[in-house]
Coordinates of C-alpha atoms and ligand atoms in Angstrom, one line a residue:
M1 CA 140.0 40.5 43.7
P2 CA 140.7 37.9 41.0
D3 CA 143.8 38.6 38.8
A4 CA 142.3 38.4 35.3
P5 CA 139.7 41.0 34.6
L6 CA 136.6 40.1 32.7
D7 CA 136.3 41.2 29.1
C8 CA 132.9 42.8 30.0
L9 CA 130.6 43.2 32.9
V10 CA 126.9 43.5 31.8
I11 CA 125.0 45.4 34.5
G12 CA 121.3 44.6 34.2
A13 CA 119.6 41.6 32.7
G14 CA 116.4 43.0 31.1
P15 CA 115.9 42.7 27.3
A16 CA 119.0 44.9 26.7
G17 CA 121.4 43.1 29.1
L18 CA 120.2 39.6 28.1
T19 CA 120.5 40.4 24.4
A20 CA 124.1 41.6 25.0
A21 CA 124.8 38.4 27.0
I22 CA 123.6 36.2 24.1
Y23 CA 125.9 38.1 21.7
L24 CA 128.9 38.2 23.9
A25 CA 128.6 34.5 24.8
R26 CA 128.5 33.7 21.1
F27 CA 131.5 35.9 20.5
R28 CA 133.2 33.6 23.1
R29 CA 133.9 36.6 25.4
R30 CA 134.7 36.1 29.1
F31 CA 132.0 38.1 30.8
E32 CA 129.4 38.1 33.6
G33 CA 125.9 39.6 34.0
V34 CA 124.6 41.0 37.2
D35 CA 120.9 41.7 37.8
G36 CA 118.9 43.5 40.5
G37 CA 115.7 41.6 39.4
A38 CA 113.6 44.7 38.6
S39 CA 113.2 44.7 34.9
R40 CA 110.4 46.9 33.5
A41 CA 109.7 44.1 31.1
A42 CA 108.5 42.0 34.0
L43 CA 105.6 44.5 34.4
I44 CA 104.2 43.9 30.9
P45 CA 101.0 41.9 31.2
I46 CA 101.1 41.1 27.5
S47 CA 102.9 42.9 24.7
H48 CA 101.3 43.0 21.3
N49 CA 103.8 45.3 19.6
H50 CA 106.9 43.1 20.0
A51 CA 107.6 41.6 16.6
G52 CA 107.5 37.8 16.2
F53 CA 104.7 37.2 18.7
P54 CA 101.5 37.6 16.7
D55 CA 99.4 36.6 19.8
G56 CA 101.5 38.8 22.1
I57 CA 103.9 37.7 24.8
H58 CA 104.0 38.2 28.6
G59 CA 107.0 40.2 29.8
V60 CA 108.1 37.6 32.3
T61 CA 107.9 34.8 29.6
L62 CA 110.1 36.8 27.3
L63 CA 112.7 37.4 30.0
K64 CA 112.6 33.7 30.9
R65 CA 113.1 32.7 27.3
M66 CA 116.0 35.1 26.8
T67 CA 117.6 33.9 30.1
V68 CA 117.4 30.3 28.9
Q69 CA 119.0 31.3 25.6
A70 CA 121.8 33.2 27.3
R71 CA 122.5 30.3 29.7
K72 CA 122.6 27.8 26.9
Y73 CA 125.9 29.4 25.9
G74 CA 127.2 29.3 29.4
T75 CA 126.3 32.9 30.5
S76 CA 126.5 33.5 34.3
I77 CA 124.0 36.0 35.6
R78 CA 124.6 36.8 39.2
P79 CA 121.7 38.2 41.3
G80 CA 122.5 41.5 43.1
T81 CA 123.0 45.1 42.6
V82 CA 126.3 46.8 41.6
L83 CA 126.7 49.5 44.1
D84 CA 129.9 51.1 42.9
L85 CA 131.8 51.4 39.7
R86 CA 135.3 52.8 39.6
R87 CA 137.7 53.5 36.8
Q88 CA 141.3 52.2 37.2
P89 CA 144.4 54.2 36.0
D90 CA 144.8 51.8 33.1
G91 CA 141.3 52.5 31.8
S92 CA 139.7 49.3 33.1
F93 CA 136.9 49.2 35.7
V94 CA 136.2 47.6 39.1
A95 CA 132.6 47.0 40.1
K96 CA 131.5 46.3 43.7
L97 CA 128.8 43.6 44.2
G98 CA 128.2 43.0 47.8
E99 CA 131.7 42.2 49.2
D100 CA 133.0 41.2 45.8
L101 CA 135.2 43.4 43.6
I102 CA 134.8 42.5 39.9
P103 CA 137.6 43.8 37.6
T104 CA 136.6 44.2 34.0
R105 CA 138.0 45.7 30.8
T106 CA 134.7 47.1 29.6
V107 CA 131.2 47.6 31.1
L108 CA 127.8 47.5 29.4
L109 CA 125.3 49.5 31.4
A110 CA 121.8 48.1 30.8
T111 CA 120.1 49.2 34.0
G112 CA 116.9 50.7 32.6
V113 CA 114.7 53.3 34.2
V114 CA 112.2 53.5 37.1
D115 CA 108.7 54.8 36.4
R116 CA 107.4 57.7 38.5
E117 CA 104.3 56.6 40.3
P118 CA 101.3 58.9 40.5
E119 CA 100.2 59.9 44.0
L120 CA 96.8 58.4 44.2
P121 CA 95.1 58.1 47.6
E122 CA 95.4 54.7 49.1
V123 CA 96.8 53.2 45.9
P124 CA 100.6 53.2 46.2
G125 CA 102.6 51.6 43.3
A126 CA 99.8 51.7 40.8
I127 CA 102.1 51.2 37.8
Q128 CA 104.1 48.4 39.5
R129 CA 100.8 46.7 40.3
G130 CA 99.6 47.0 36.7
L131 CA 96.6 49.1 37.7
I132 CA 97.7 52.1 35.5
R133 CA 99.2 51.9 32.1
H134 CA 102.3 53.7 31.3
C135 CA 103.1 53.6 27.6
G136 CA 100.8 54.6 24.8
I137 CA 103.3 53.5 22.2
C138 CA 103.2 50.0 23.7
D139 CA 99.4 49.4 24.1
G140 CA 97.5 52.5 22.8
Y141 CA 96.2 50.3 20.0
E142 CA 94.4 48.1 22.6
I143 CA 92.4 51.1 24.0
M144 CA 90.6 52.0 20.8
G145 CA 87.4 53.9 21.6
H146 CA 88.0 53.6 25.4
R147 CA 87.3 56.3 28.0
I148 CA 90.9 57.3 29.0
G149 CA 92.3 59.2 31.9
V150 CA 95.9 60.5 31.6
V151 CA 97.6 61.5 34.8
G152 CA 100.2 64.1 33.9
Q153 CA 101.6 67.5 34.5
G154 CA 102.6 70.3 32.2
S155 CA 103.4 69.8 28.5
S156 CA 104.4 66.2 28.8
G157 CA 101.0 65.2 30.1
L158 CA 99.3 67.0 27.2
H159 CA 101.7 65.3 24.8
E160 CA 100.7 61.9 26.0
A161 CA 97.0 62.8 25.9
L162 CA 97.4 64.1 22.3
F163 CA 99.4 60.9 21.4
L164 CA 96.5 58.8 22.5
R165 CA 94.0 60.9 20.6
I166 CA 94.4 58.7 17.4
Y167 CA 92.9 55.8 19.4
T168 CA 90.0 57.5 21.2
S169 CA 88.2 60.8 21.4
D170 CA 87.3 60.4 25.1
I171 CA 90.4 61.7 27.0
T172 CA 90.7 63.5 30.4
L173 CA 94.0 64.9 31.5
L174 CA 94.3 65.0 35.3
S175 CA 97.1 66.8 37.2
L176 CA 96.0 65.5 40.7
G177 CA 95.8 68.9 42.4
T178 CA 98.8 70.7 40.8
P179 CA 98.3 73.4 38.3
L180 CA 98.5 71.9 34.8
A181 CA 101.0 74.7 33.7
L182 CA 100.0 74.7 30.1
S183 CA 100.5 77.7 27.8
R184 CA 97.6 79.4 26.1
D185 CA 98.5 77.6 22.9
E186 CA 98.6 74.2 24.6
R187 CA 95.2 74.8 26.2
R188 CA 93.9 75.7 22.7
K189 CA 95.3 72.4 21.3
A190 CA 93.7 70.5 24.1
E191 CA 90.4 72.1 23.5
E192 CA 90.6 71.5 19.7
A193 CA 91.3 67.8 20.4
G194 CA 88.4 67.6 22.8
I195 CA 90.6 66.8 25.8
V196 CA 89.1 67.6 29.2
L197 CA 91.5 69.2 31.7
V198 CA 91.1 68.5 35.4
E199 CA 93.3 70.1 38.0
E200 CA 91.4 69.1 41.1
L201 CA 92.8 66.8 43.8
V202 CA 91.6 63.2 43.7
A203 CA 89.7 62.1 46.9
S204 CA 89.3 58.4 46.2
V205 CA 90.0 55.8 43.6
S206 CA 87.9 52.8 42.6
I207 CA 89.6 49.6 41.4
D208 CA 87.9 47.0 39.2
G209 CA 89.9 43.9 38.9
D210 CA 93.3 44.8 37.5
R211 CA 92.6 48.5 36.6
V212 CA 91.7 51.8 38.0
S213 CA 88.1 52.3 37.0
S214 CA 87.1 55.7 38.4
L215 CA 88.5 58.7 40.2
I216 CA 86.4 60.7 42.6
L217 CA 87.5 64.3 42.9
Q218 CA 87.3 66.4 46.1
S219 CA 84.3 68.2 44.8
G220 CA 82.5 64.8 44.5
T221 CA 82.6 64.6 40.7
C222 CA 83.2 61.1 39.6
H223 CA 85.2 60.3 36.4
V224 CA 84.7 56.8 35.1
F225 CA 87.5 55.4 32.9
D226 CA 88.1 52.2 31.0
T227 CA 91.9 52.8 31.2
V228 CA 94.1 55.2 33.1
Y229 CA 97.6 56.1 31.9
S230 CA 100.4 57.8 33.7
A231 CA 102.4 60.4 31.8
L232 CA 104.7 61.3 34.7
G233 CA 107.8 59.9 33.1
S234 CA 110.7 57.9 34.5
D235 CA 114.1 58.3 36.1
A236 CA 117.1 56.7 34.5
R237 CA 119.1 54.3 36.7
S238 CA 122.4 55.9 35.8
S239 CA 123.7 56.9 39.3
L240 CA 126.5 54.3 39.0
V241 CA 128.2 56.2 36.1
R242 CA 127.6 59.8 37.3
P243 CA 130.8 59.8 39.4
L244 CA 132.8 58.7 36.3
G245 CA 131.9 62.0 34.6
T246 CA 129.9 60.2 31.9
T247 CA 127.7 62.6 29.9
L248 CA 124.1 62.2 30.8
D249 CA 121.2 64.2 29.3
D250 CA 118.8 66.4 31.3
K251 CA 116.8 63.3 32.3
G252 CA 119.8 61.4 33.5
C253 CA 119.9 59.1 30.4
V254 CA 123.3 58.1 29.1
V255 CA 124.3 59.8 25.9
T256 CA 125.9 57.4 23.4
D257 CA 127.1 57.4 19.9
E258 CA 125.9 55.1 17.2
H259 CA 128.1 52.3 18.5
Q260 CA 126.5 52.7 22.0
R261 CA 129.7 54.1 23.4
S262 CA 129.3 56.6 26.2
T263 CA 131.7 59.5 26.7
T264 CA 133.7 57.3 29.1
D265 CA 136.1 55.0 27.2
G266 CA 135.2 51.3 27.7
L267 CA 131.7 52.1 29.0
F268 CA 128.8 51.2 26.7
A269 CA 125.1 51.6 27.4
A270 CA 121.9 50.1 25.9
G271 CA 118.2 50.0 26.5
D272 CA 116.0 52.4 28.5
V273 CA 118.9 53.9 30.4
V274 CA 120.1 55.4 27.0
R275 CA 118.5 58.4 25.6
S276 CA 116.2 56.6 23.1
L277 CA 112.7 55.2 22.6
D278 CA 111.9 53.0 25.6
Q279 CA 110.9 49.8 23.8
I280 CA 112.0 46.2 24.0
S281 CA 113.0 46.1 20.3
V282 CA 115.1 49.2 20.7
A283 CA 116.8 47.8 23.9
M284 CA 117.6 44.6 22.0
G285 CA 118.9 46.5 18.9
E286 CA 121.1 48.8 21.0
A287 CA 122.4 45.8 22.9
A288 CA 123.4 43.9 19.8
I289 CA 125.3 47.0 18.5
A290 CA 127.0 47.5 21.9
A291 CA 128.0 43.9 22.2
T292 CA 129.5 43.9 18.7
A293 CA 131.3 47.2 19.4
I294 CA 132.7 45.8 22.7
H295 CA 133.9 42.6 20.9
N296 CA 135.6 44.6 18.2
L297 CA 137.2 47.0 20.7
L298 CA 138.6 44.0 22.7
R299 CA 140.0 42.4 19.6
G300 CA 141.7 45.6 18.6
V301 CA 139.4 46.9 16.0
P302 CA 138.1 50.2 17.4
A303 CA 135.0 51.7 15.8
P304 CA 135.6 54.8 13.7
P305 CA 135.1 58.0 15.7
T306 CA 131.6 59.4 15.5
P307 CA 130.3 62.5 17.2
I308 CA 127.9 62.1 20.1
D309 CA 125.0 64.2 19.1
A310 CA 123.6 65.8 22.2
A311 CA 120.7 67.4 20.3
L312 CA 119.2 64.1 19.1
S313 CA 116.2 62.9 21.1
F314 CA 114.0 60.0 20.6
S315 CA 112.1 60.4 23.9
P316 CA 108.4 59.7 23.7
E317 CA 107.9 63.4 24.7
H318 CA 109.7 64.5 21.6
L319 CA 107.8 62.0 19.4
D320 CA 104.5 63.1 21.0
R321 CA 105.3 66.7 20.3
E322 CA 105.9 66.0 16.6
R323 CA 102.8 63.8 16.4
S324 CA 100.5 66.3 18.3
D325 CA 101.4 69.0 15.9
T326 CA 100.0 67.0 13.0
L327 CA 97.0 65.6 15.0
V328 CA 95.2 68.4 16.6
G329 CA 92.0 69.3 14.8
T330 CA 91.9 66.1 12.7
H331 CA 89.4 64.3 14.8
A332 CA 91.3 61.1 14.4
A333 CA 89.2 58.8 16.5
Ligands
LIG401 C1 103.8 48.4 32.2 C2 104.8 48.4 31.0 C3 104.4 47.9 29.8 C4 105.3 47.9 28.7 N1 104.9 47.4 27.5 C5 105.8 47.3 26.5 C6 105.4 46.7 25.2 O1 104.3 46.3 25.1 N2 106.3 46.7 24.2 C7 107.6 47.2 24.4 O2 108.4 47.2 23.5 N3 108.0 47.8 25.6 C8 107.1 47.8 26.6 N4 107.5 48.4 27.8 C9 108.9 48.9 27.9 C10 109.9 47.8 28.2 O3 109.6 47.1 29.3 C11 111.3 48.4 28.3 O4 111.6 49.2 27.2 C12 112.4 47.3 28.5 O5 112.1 46.5 29.6 C13 113.8 48.0 28.6 O6 114.7 47.0 28.8 P1 116.1 47.3 29.6 O7 116.9 46.0 29.5 O8 116.7 48.5 29.0 O9 115.7 47.7 31.0 P2 114.9 46.8 32.1 O10 114.0 45.8 31.4 O11 114.2 47.7 33.1 O12 116.0 46.0 32.9 C14 117.0 46.6 33.6 C15 117.6 45.6 34.6 O13 118.8 46.2 35.3 C16 118.8 45.9 36.6 N5 119.6 46.8 37.4 C17 119.4 48.2 37.5 N6 120.4 48.7 38.2 C18 121.3 47.7 38.5 C19 122.5 47.6 39.3 N7 123.1 48.7 39.8 N8 123.1 46.4 39.4 C20 122.5 45.3 38.9 N9 121.3 45.3 38.1 C21 120.7 46.5 38.0 C22 117.3 46.0 37.0 O14 117.0 45.3 38.2 C23 116.6 45.3 35.8 O15 116.5 44.0 36.0 C24 106.6 48.4 28.9 C25 107.0 48.9 30.2 C26 106.1 48.9 31.2 C27 106.5 49.4 32.5

């Protein structure tokens, strides 16, 4: 183990980790990035809602540009997965990367989330393969007037369907063989919004180019779609910090204060892994705040204490709920 600990170890080099790297490098901090190579941003065919790119930008292109910018200031990003993170008696950390032990004074966790894949017959990894969309906030605008299928269960599935209602009136919510588990009130909202509910198992799937184009149910009924979304949610990649006793929310996301500080001293978090809106711009903003707070902490200017508000939630589900309450019955599209 080298003698001098890093100022910071940035775990993850998606939009959050790379933004933090650019900031920390320009703050002349001694840090390293480590990345497992599975950024969600790499799955974006083209993003039209990321500001500054009026013609849209491919996720991989954005990551490449950010990596070039970080490297321009001498940033080292090592490929690999941090498998273990321990706290030392003096409050610093030691991370394990392969056989290497990396001592560091602070850590920025920017590890993102993993999307839950729908179980479609003979179509494994449909989200990873780009056959199914995942984020109405990201690309709902592009499906204006389309025939939409939403794979989802329970209230969160309905929330996504209601969220998409401002773009189209042709929406079918499919639970793939499990009961939809909606309350009477939720079923009423679905009916008022003209959302078709389907609880039957899917027997087969048709793919047309880069999209799922129809789902054939066990009864033989065929539902044709222009676009299919998944509303099954995601799992936070926060298992590294669970043993540290860091506070996580009920979805496993790291709870932070307004300076991106977790409840573990010296451990900061930014991006999708944090309880917030899963968007590139949010990941970048949180990373800028975290990097600045880390720099200030290391130069002896601790941020003022702020309460960590466990009740605050910016999850899409929460936003959907607010939005659906105002939408139902308005025949938006
Ligand atoms: C299909 C799709 C389309 C999207 N479209 C848009 C859009 O149009 N606009 C928009 O704003 N957002 C969009 N998003 C969301 C956007 O991709 C995410 O919000 C963004 O990538 C989050 O950045 P992040 O850095 O927090 O996480 P990620 O980009 O997921 O990066 C996390 C990185 O951490 C690494 N990592 C994880 N664990 C470890 C470990 N233990 N050790 C080392 N490395 C680790 C991973 O390998 C990964 O590279 C889309 C997402 C998807 C899936």
